[in-house]
JSON list of C-alpha atoms in Angstrom, two decimals:
[
{"chain": "I", "resi": 171, "resn": "LEU", "atom": "CA", "xyz": [2.14, -20.21, -1.73]},
{"chain": "I", "resi": 172, "resn": "PRO", "atom": "CA", "xyz": [5.14, -19.66, 0.54]},
{"chain": "I", "resi": 173, "resn": "HIS", "atom": "CA", "xyz": [4.67, -16.84, 3.05]},
{"chain": "I", "resi": 174, "resn": "GLN", "atom": "CA", "xyz": [7.53, -14.81, 1.57]},
{"chain": "I", "resi": 175, "resn": "TRP", "atom": "CA", "xyz": [5.68, -14.66, -1.75]},
{"chain": "I", "resi": 176, "resn": "ALA", "atom": "CA", "xyz": [2.36, -13.69, -0.19]},
{"chain": "I", "resi": 177, "resn": "VAL", "atom": "CA", "xyz": [4.17, -10.77, 1.48]},
{"chain": "I", "resi": 178, "resn": "PHE", "atom": "CA", "xyz": [5.93, -9.93, -1.79]},
{"chain": "I", "resi": 179, "resn": "PHE", "atom": "CA", "xyz": [2.68, -9.73, -3.74]},
{"chain": "I", "resi": 180, "resn": "ARG", "atom": "CA", "xyz": [1.05, -7.66, -1.00]},
{"chain": "I", "resi": 181, "resn": "LEU", "atom": "CA", "xyz": [4.00, -5.25, -1.18]},
{"chain": "I", "resi": 182, "resn": "LEU", "atom": "CA", "xyz": [3.56, -4.87, -4.94]},
{"chain": "I", "resi": 183, "resn": "ALA", "atom": "CA", "xyz": [-0.18, -4.31, -4.60]},
{"chain": "I", "resi": 184, "resn": "TYR", "atom": "CA", "xyz": [0.04, -1.84, -1.72]},
{"chain": "I", "resi": 185, "resn": "THR", "atom": "CA", "xyz": [3.00, 0.20, -2.98]},
{"chain": "I", "resi": 186, "resn": "GLY", "atom": "CA", "xyz": [2.85, 0.03, -6.77]},
{"chain": "I", "resi": 187, "resn": "MET", "atom": "CA", "xyz": [6.53, -0.92, -6.87]},
{"chain": "I", "resi": 188, "resn": "ARG", "atom": "CA", "xyz": [7.97, -2.53, -9.94]},
{"chain": "I", "resi": 189, "resn": "ARG", "atom": "CA", "xyz": [8.85, -6.19, -9.35]},
{"chain": "I", "resi": 190, "resn": "GLY", "atom": "CA", "xyz": [12.53, -5.54, -10.06]},
{"chain": "I", "resi": 191, "resn": "GLU", "atom": "CA", "xyz": [12.57, -2.81, -7.42]},
{"chain": "I", "resi": 192, "resn": "ALA", "atom": "CA", "xyz": [10.97, -5.06, -4.81]},
{"chain": "I", "resi": 193, "resn": "LEU", "atom": "CA", "xyz": [13.20, -8.06, -5.55]},
{"chain": "I", "resi": 194, "resn": "VAL", "atom": "CA", "xyz": [16.39, -6.22, -4.58]},
{"chain": "I", "resi": 195, "resn": "LEU", "atom": "CA", "xyz": [15.09, -4.49, -1.45]},
{"chain": "I", "resi": 196, "resn": "THR", "atom": "CA", "xyz": [17.42, -4.96, 1.48]},
{"chain": "I", "resi": 197, "resn": "TRP", "atom": "CA", "xyz": [16.65, -4.63, 5.17]},
{"chain": "I", "resi": 198, "resn": "ALA", "atom": "CA", "xyz": [18.72, -1.42, 5.07]},
{"chain": "I", "resi": 199, "resn": "ASP", "atom": "CA", "xyz": [16.17, 0.03, 2.60]},
{"chain": "I", "resi": 200, "resn": "LEU", "atom": "CA", "xyz": [13.37, -0.41, 5.15]},
{"chain": "I", "resi": 201, "resn": "ASP", "atom": "CA", "xyz": [12.92, 2.29, 7.80]},
{"chain": "I", "resi": 202, "resn": "GLU", "atom": "CA", "xyz": [10.51, 0.61, 10.18]},
{"chain": "I", "resi": 203, "resn": "LYS", "atom": "CA", "xyz": [10.14, 3.59, 12.48]},
{"chain": "I", "resi": 204, "resn": "ALA", "atom": "CA", "xyz": [9.30, 6.01, 9.65]},
{"chain": "I", "resi": 205, "resn": "GLN", "atom": "CA", "xyz": [7.34, 3.28, 7.78]},
{"chain": "I", "resi": 206, "resn": "THR", "atom": "CA", "xyz": [9.19, 3.97, 4.55]},
{"chain": "I", "resi": 207, "resn": "ILE", "atom": "CA", "xyz": [11.03, 2.01, 1.90]},
{"chain": "I", "resi": 208, "resn": "ARG", "atom": "CA", "xyz": [13.89, 3.50, -0.09]},
{"chain": "I", "resi": 209, "resn": "ILE", "atom": "CA", "xyz": [13.87, 2.42, -3.73]},
{"chain": "I", "resi": 210, "resn": "CYS", "atom": "CA", "xyz": [17.32, 2.98, -5.18]},
{"chain": "I", "resi": 211, "resn": "LYS", "atom": "CA", "xyz": [18.08, -0.05, -7.37]},
{"chain": "I", "resi": 212, "resn": "THR", "atom": "CA", "xyz": [16.43, -2.67, -9.51]},
{"chain": "I", "resi": 213, "resn": "VAL", "atom": "CA", "xyz": [17.10, -6.08, -10.97]},
{"chain": "I", "resi": 214, "resn": "THR", "atom": "CA", "xyz": [16.96, -6.28, -14.72]},
{"chain": "I", "resi": 215, "resn": "HIS", "atom": "CA", "xyz": [17.95, -8.59, -17.56]},
{"chain": "I", "resi": 216, "resn": "GLY", "atom": "CA", "xyz": [21.03, -8.08, -19.68]},
{"chain": "I", "resi": 217, "resn": "GLU", "atom": "CA", "xyz": [22.97, -10.11, -22.22]},
{"chain": "I", "resi": 218, "resn": "ASN", "atom": "CA", "xyz": [24.41, -12.29, -19.44]},
{"chain": "I", "resi": 219, "resn": "GLY", "atom": "CA", "xyz": [21.19, -12.77, -17.50]},
{"chain": "I", "resi": 220, "resn": "ALA", "atom": "CA", "xyz": [19.75, -10.92, -14.52]},
{"chain": "I", "resi": 221, "resn": "TYR", "atom": "CA", "xyz": [21.82, -8.29, -12.74]},
{"chain": "I", "resi": 222, "resn": "ILE", "atom": "CA", "xyz": [21.32, -5.49, -10.24]},
{"chain": "I", "resi": 223, "resn": "SER", "atom": "CA", "xyz": [21.36, -1.94, -11.54]},
{"chain": "I", "resi": 224, "resn": "ASP", "atom": "CA", "xyz": [22.38, 0.62, -8.92]},
{"chain": "I", "resi": 225, "resn": "THR", "atom": "CA", "xyz": [19.87, 3.00, -10.41]},
{"chain": "I", "resi": 226, "resn": "PRO", "atom": "CA", "xyz": [16.19, 2.27, -10.84]},
{"chain": "I", "resi": 227, "resn": "LYS", "atom": "CA", "xyz": [14.46, 2.57, -14.20]},
{"chain": "I", "resi": 228, "resn": "THR", "atom": "CA", "xyz": [14.54, 6.40, -14.26]},
{"chain": "I", "resi": 229, "resn": "ASP", "atom": "CA", "xyz": [15.86, 9.23, -12.07]},
{"chain": "I", "resi": 230, "resn": "LYS", "atom": "CA", "xyz": [12.35, 9.70, -10.68]},
{"chain": "I", "resi": 231, "resn": "SER", "atom": "CA", "xyz": [12.28, 6.01, -9.79]},
{"chain": "I", "resi": 232, "resn": "ASN", "atom": "CA", "xyz": [14.87, 6.70, -7.09]},
{"chain": "I", "resi": 233, "resn": "ARG", "atom": "CA", "xyz": [12.46, 7.51, -4.27]},
{"chain": "I", "resi": 234, "resn": "THR", "atom": "CA", "xyz": [11.29, 6.84, -0.74]},
{"chain": "I", "resi": 235, "resn": "ILE", "atom": "CA", "xyz": [7.67, 5.79, -0.24]},
{"chain": "I", "resi": 236, "resn": "PHE", "atom": "CA", "xyz": [5.45, 5.22, 2.77]},
{"chain": "I", "resi": 237, "resn": "ILE", "atom": "CA", "xyz": [3.98, 1.81, 3.50]},
{"chain": "I", "resi": 238, "resn": "ASP", "atom": "CA", "xyz": [0.85, 0.99, 5.46]},
{"chain": "I", "resi": 239, "resn": "ASP", "atom": "CA", "xyz": [0.81, -0.60, 8.92]},
{"chain": "I", "resi": 240, "resn": "GLU", "atom": "CA", "xyz": [-0.26, -4.07, 7.78]},
{"chain": "I", "resi": 241, "resn": "THR", "atom": "CA", "xyz": [2.25, -4.29, 4.94]},
{"chain": "I", "resi": 242, "resn": "LEU", "atom": "CA", "xyz": [5.01, -3.29, 7.36]},
{"chain": "I", "resi": 243, "resn": "ARG", "atom": "CA", "xyz": [3.78, -5.88, 9.86]},
{"chain": "I", "resi": 244, "resn": "GLN", "atom": "CA", "xyz": [3.82, -8.55, 7.14]},
{"chain": "I", "resi": 245, "resn": "ILE", "atom": "CA", "xyz": [7.38, -7.64, 6.12]},
{"chain": "I", "resi": 246, "resn": "GLN", "atom": "CA", "xyz": [8.46, -7.82, 9.76]},
{"chain": "I", "resi": 247, "resn": "THR", "atom": "CA", "xyz": [7.31, -11.47, 9.88]},
{"chain": "I", "resi": 248, "resn": "LEU", "atom": "CA", "xyz": [9.97, -12.44, 7.33]},
{"chain": "I", "resi": 249, "resn": "PRO", "atom": "CA", "xyz": [13.27, -13.97, 8.47]},
{"chain": "I", "resi": 250, "resn": "ARG", "atom": "CA", "xyz": [16.29, -11.65, 8.47]},
{"chain": "I", "resi": 251, "resn": "ASP", "atom": "CA", "xyz": [18.85, -14.29, 7.60]},
{"chain": "I", "resi": 252, "resn": "TYR", "atom": "CA", "xyz": [20.16, -12.40, 4.55]},
{"chain": "I", "resi": 253, "resn": "ASP", "atom": "CA", "xyz": [20.55, -8.79, 3.39]},
{"chain": "I", "resi": 254, "resn": "TYR", "atom": "CA", "xyz": [17.67, -9.12, 0.91]},
{"chain": "I", "resi": 255, "resn": "ILE", "atom": "CA", "xyz": [14.10, -8.95, 2.19]},
{"chain": "I", "resi": 256, "resn": "PHE", "atom": "CA", "xyz": [12.99, -11.44, -0.50]},
{"chain": "I", "resi": 257, "resn": "PRO", "atom": "CA", "xyz": [16.08, -13.61, -1.05]},
{"chain": "I", "resi": 258, "resn": "ASN", "atom": "CA", "xyz": [16.38, -16.69, -3.17]},
{"chain": "I", "resi": 259, "resn": "THR", "atom": "CA", "xyz": [17.33, -19.97, -1.51]},
{"chain": "I", "resi": 260, "resn": "LYS", "atom": "CA", "xyz": [21.04, -19.03, -1.62]},
{"chain": "I", "resi": 261, "resn": "GLY", "atom": "CA", "xyz": [20.53, -15.65, 0.05]},
{"chain": "I", "resi": 262, "resn": "SER", "atom": "CA", "xyz": [21.00, -13.59, -3.10]},
{"chain": "I", "resi": 263, "resn": "TYR", "atom": "CA", "xyz": [18.36, -11.64, -5.02]},
{"chain": "I", "resi": 264, "resn": "THR", "atom": "CA", "xyz": [15.54, -13.45, -6.75]},
{"chain": "I", "resi": 265, "resn": "THR", "atom": "CA", "xyz": [15.21, -13.14, -10.53]},
{"chain": "I", "resi": 266, "resn": "PRO", "atom": "CA", "xyz": [12.16, -11.49, -12.15]},
{"chain": "I", "resi": 267, "resn": "SER", "atom": "CA", "xyz": [11.12, -14.73, -13.88]},
{"chain": "I", "resi": 268, "resn": "MET", "atom": "CA", "xyz": [10.54, -16.34, -10.47]},
{"chain": "I", "resi": 269, "resn": "VAL", "atom": "CA", "xyz": [7.87, -13.72, -9.76]},
{"chain": "I", "resi": 270, "resn": "VAL", "atom": "CA", "xyz": [5.84, -14.86, -12.76]},
{"chain": "I", "resi": 271, "resn": "ARG", "atom": "CA", "xyz": [6.19, -18.51, -11.72]},
{"chain": "I", "resi": 272, "resn": "MET", "atom": "CA", "xyz": [5.03, -17.72, -8.19]},
{"chain": "I", "resi": 273, "resn": "MET", "atom": "CA", "xyz": [2.11, -15.65, -9.43]},
{"chain": "I", "resi": 274, "resn": "HIS", "atom": "CA", "xyz": [0.99, -18.61, -11.55]},
{"chain": "I", "resi": 275, "resn": "ARG", "atom": "CA", "xyz": [1.47, -20.90, -8.56]},
{"chain": "I", "resi": 276, "resn": "ALA", "atom": "CA", "xyz": [-0.77, -18.61, -6.49]},
{"chain": "I", "resi": 277, "resn": "VAL", "atom": "CA", "xyz": [-3.66, -18.67, -8.95]},
{"chain": "I", "resi": 278, "resn": "ASP", "atom": "CA", "xyz": [-3.40, -21.99, -10.82]},
{"chain": "I", "resi": 279, "resn": "GLY", "atom": "CA", "xyz": [-6.07, -24.40, -9.66]},
{"chain": "I", "resi": 280, "resn": "SER", "atom": "CA", "xyz": [-8.10, -21.62, -8.05]},
{"chain": "I", "resi": 281, "resn": "ASP", "atom": "CA", "xyz": [-10.88, -19.42, -9.36]},
{"chain": "I", "resi": 282, "resn": "LEU", "atom": "CA", "xyz": [-8.54, -16.41, -9.27]},
{"chain": "I", "resi": 283, "resn": "ARG", "atom": "CA", "xyz": [-7.59, -14.80, -12.57]},
{"chain": "I", "resi": 284, "resn": "TYR", "atom": "CA", "xyz": [-3.89, -14.47, -13.41]},
{"chain": "I", "resi": 285, "resn": "ILE", "atom": "CA", "xyz": [-2.67, -10.87, -13.34]},
{"chain": "I", "resi": 286, "resn": "PRO", "atom": "CA", "xyz": [0.86, -10.14, -14.53]},
{"chain": "I", "resi": 287, "resn": "PRO", "atom": "CA", "xyz": [3.03, -8.71, -11.74]},
{"chain": "I", "resi": 288, "resn": "HIS", "atom": "CA", "xyz": [3.01, -5.30, -13.46]},
{"chain": "I", "resi": 289, "resn": "GLY", "atom": "CA", "xyz": [-0.79, -5.44, -13.32]},
{"chain": "I", "resi": 290, "resn": "LEU", "atom": "CA", "xyz": [-0.55, -4.97, -9.54]},
{"chain": "I", "resi": 291, "resn": "ARG", "atom": "CA", "xyz": [1.29, -1.69, -10.18]},
{"chain": "I", "resi": 292, "resn": "HIS", "atom": "CA", "xyz": [-1.39, -0.57, -12.63]},
{"chain": "I", "resi": 293, "resn": "THR", "atom": "CA", "xyz": [-4.14, -1.52, -10.17]},
{"chain": "I", "resi": 294, "resn": "HIS", "atom": "CA", "xyz": [-2.40, 0.41, -7.37]},
{"chain": "I", "resi": 295, "resn": "CYS", "atom": "CA", "xyz": [-2.25, 3.46, -9.62]},
{"chain": "I", "resi": 296, "resn": "SER", "atom": "CA", "xyz": [-5.90, 3.14, -10.63]},
{"chain": "I", "resi": 297, "resn": "ILE", "atom": "CA", "xyz": [-7.06, 2.82, -7.02]},
{"chain": "I", "resi": 298, "resn": "LEU", "atom": "CA", "xyz": [-5.02, 5.88, -6.01]},
{"chain": "I", "resi": 299, "resn": "PHE", "atom": "CA", "xyz": [-6.77, 7.91, -8.70]},
{"chain": "I", "resi": 300, "resn": "SER", "atom": "CA", "xyz": [-10.19, 6.55, -7.79]},
{"chain": "I", "resi": 301, "resn": "ALA", "atom": "CA", "xyz": [-9.47, 7.53, -4.17]},
{"chain": "I", "resi": 302, "resn": "GLY", "atom": "CA", "xyz": [-8.81, 11.11, -5.26]},
{"chain": "I", "resi": 303, "resn": "VAL", "atom": "CA", "xyz": [-5.01, 11.19, -4.98]},
{"chain": "I", "resi": 304, "resn": "SER", "atom": "CA", "xyz": [-3.53, 13.95, -7.17]},
{"chain": "I", "resi": 305, "resn": "ILE", "atom": "CA", "xyz": [-1.61, 13.27, -10.36]},
{"chain": "I", "resi": 306, "resn": "PRO", "atom": "CA", "xyz": [1.70, 14.67, -8.96]},
{"chain": "I", "resi": 307, "resn": "GLU", "atom": "CA", "xyz": [1.37, 12.50, -5.82]},
{"chain": "I", "resi": 308, "resn": "VAL", "atom": "CA", "xyz": [0.74, 9.36, -7.91]},
{"chain": "I", "resi": 309, "resn": "GLN", "atom": "CA", "xyz": [3.62, 10.24, -10.24]},
{"chain": "I", "resi": 310, "resn": "ASP", "atom": "CA", "xyz": [5.93, 10.62, -7.25]},
{"chain": "I", "resi": 311, "resn": "ARG", "atom": "CA", "xyz": [4.79, 7.42, -5.53]},
{"chain": "I", "resi": 312, "resn": "LEU", "atom": "CA", "xyz": [5.20, 5.31, -8.68]},
{"chain": "I", "resi": 313, "resn": "GLY", "atom": "CA", "xyz": [8.41, 6.99, -9.79]},
{"chain": "I", "resi": 314, "resn": "HIS", "atom": "CA", "xyz": [7.15, 7.91, -13.25]},
{"chain": "I", "resi": 315, "resn": "ALA", "atom": "CA", "xyz": [9.74, 10.06, -15.04]},
{"chain": "I", "resi": 316, "resn": "ASP", "atom": "CA", "xyz": [7.12, 11.61, -17.31]},
{"chain": "I", "resi": 317, "resn": "VAL", "atom": "CA", "xyz": [3.77, 12.87, -16.04]},
{"chain": "I", "resi": 318, "resn": "LYS", "atom": "CA", "xyz": [2.32, 11.69, -19.38]},
{"chain": "I", "resi": 319, "resn": "THR", "atom": "CA", "xyz": [2.72, 8.09, -18.20]},
{"chain": "I", "resi": 320, "resn": "THR", "atom": "CA", "xyz": [0.74, 8.88, -15.06]},
{"chain": "I", "resi": 321, "resn": "ILE", "atom": "CA", "xyz": [-1.91, 10.80, -17.01]},
{"chain": "I", "resi": 322, "resn": "ASP", "atom": "CA", "xyz": [-2.33, 7.91, -19.46]},
{"chain": "I", "resi": 323, "resn": "VAL", "atom": "CA", "xyz": [-3.31, 5.64, -16.56]},
{"chain": "I", "resi": 324, "resn": "TYR", "atom": "CA", "xyz": [-5.42, 8.43, -15.07]},
{"chain": "I", "resi": 325, "resn": "ASN", "atom": "CA", "xyz": [-7.33, 8.86, -18.33]},
{"chain": "I", "resi": 326, "resn": "HIS", "atom": "CA", "xyz": [-8.19, 5.15, -18.32]},
{"chain": "I", "resi": 327, "resn": "VAL", "atom": "CA", "xyz": [-9.50, 5.40, -14.74]},
{"chain": "I", "resi": 328, "resn": "TYR", "atom": "CA", "xyz": [-11.26, 8.69, -15.45]},
{"chain": "I", "resi": 329, "resn": "GLN", "atom": "CA", "xyz": [-13.18, 7.14, -18.34]},
{"chain": "I", "resi": 330, "resn": "SER", "atom": "CA", "xyz": [-14.17, 4.21, -16.12]},
{"chain": "I", "resi": 331, "resn": "ASP", "atom": "CA", "xyz": [-15.24, 6.56, -13.30]},
{"chain": "I", "resi": 332, "resn": "LYS", "atom": "CA", "xyz": [-17.35, 8.59, -15.73]},
{"chain": "I", "resi": 333, "resn": "ARG", "atom": "CA", "xyz": [-19.20, 5.43, -16.77]},
{"chain": "I", "resi": 334, "resn": "GLN", "atom": "CA", "xyz": [-19.73, 4.45, -13.13]},
{"chain": "I", "resi": 335, "resn": "ALA", "atom": "CA", "xyz": [-21.07, 7.93, -12.37]},
{"chain": "I", "resi": 336, "resn": "LEU", "atom": "CA", "xyz": [-23.66, 7.54, -15.12]},
{"chain": "I", "resi": 337, "resn": "ASP", "atom": "CA", "xyz": [-24.59, 4.05, -13.91]},
{"chain": "I", "resi": 338, "resn": "ARG", "atom": "CA", "xyz": [-25.07, 5.37, -10.36]},
{"chain": "I", "resi": 339, "resn": "PHE", "atom": "CA", "xyz": [-27.22, 8.22, -11.66]},
{"chain": "I", "resi": 340, "resn": "VAL", "atom": "CA", "xyz": [-29.48, 5.88, -13.66]},
{"chain": "I", "resi": 341, "resn": "THR", "atom": "CA", "xyz": [-29.80, 3.48, -10.70]},
{"chain": "I", "resi": 342, "resn": "PHE", "atom": "CA", "xyz": [-30.77, 6.35, -8.43]},
{"chain": "I", "resi": 343, "resn": "MET", "atom": "CA", "xyz": [-33.33, 7.70, -10.88]},
{"chain": "I", "resi": 344, "resn": "ASN", "atom": "CA", "xyz": [-34.91, 4.27, -11.33]},
{"chain": "I", "resi": 345, "resn": "GLU", "atom": "CA", "xyz": [-35.45, 3.73, -7.60]}
]
């Protein structure tokens, strides 16, 4: 897997960004000193193919998020030959379908299970909840317009955590 794609998938996993948001990130969107990324556009599909929308999916999707030290370090290893952080071979933005191809390339022939790119966003959300991050903080980080979307994911995690709590209790009692 090319290095650029390894960094791309790490960014999705560690930020919960939508793939379309990450594909059109420019170096101007990255504030290295503050360790933030400004998400203010997305790539989407229309009647004439992929195009950049100057507004993300929803108003709440227009946001600035913090990134961790290692993800920032990984991004900083990428060449700065073009405006886009993850450019295609011509220096323009990469289309969403390429993300799926690269994800398959990463896992095909290995014992890793394929996860759709959006699955990394869902996993990020689930881990935030399991780590005790509040619903409003998760909603803000992921750019959900409606708290119901965030709560729906939270409910899934909450049910899983309840089962794990019971399993831990039974294991403890049986020792």
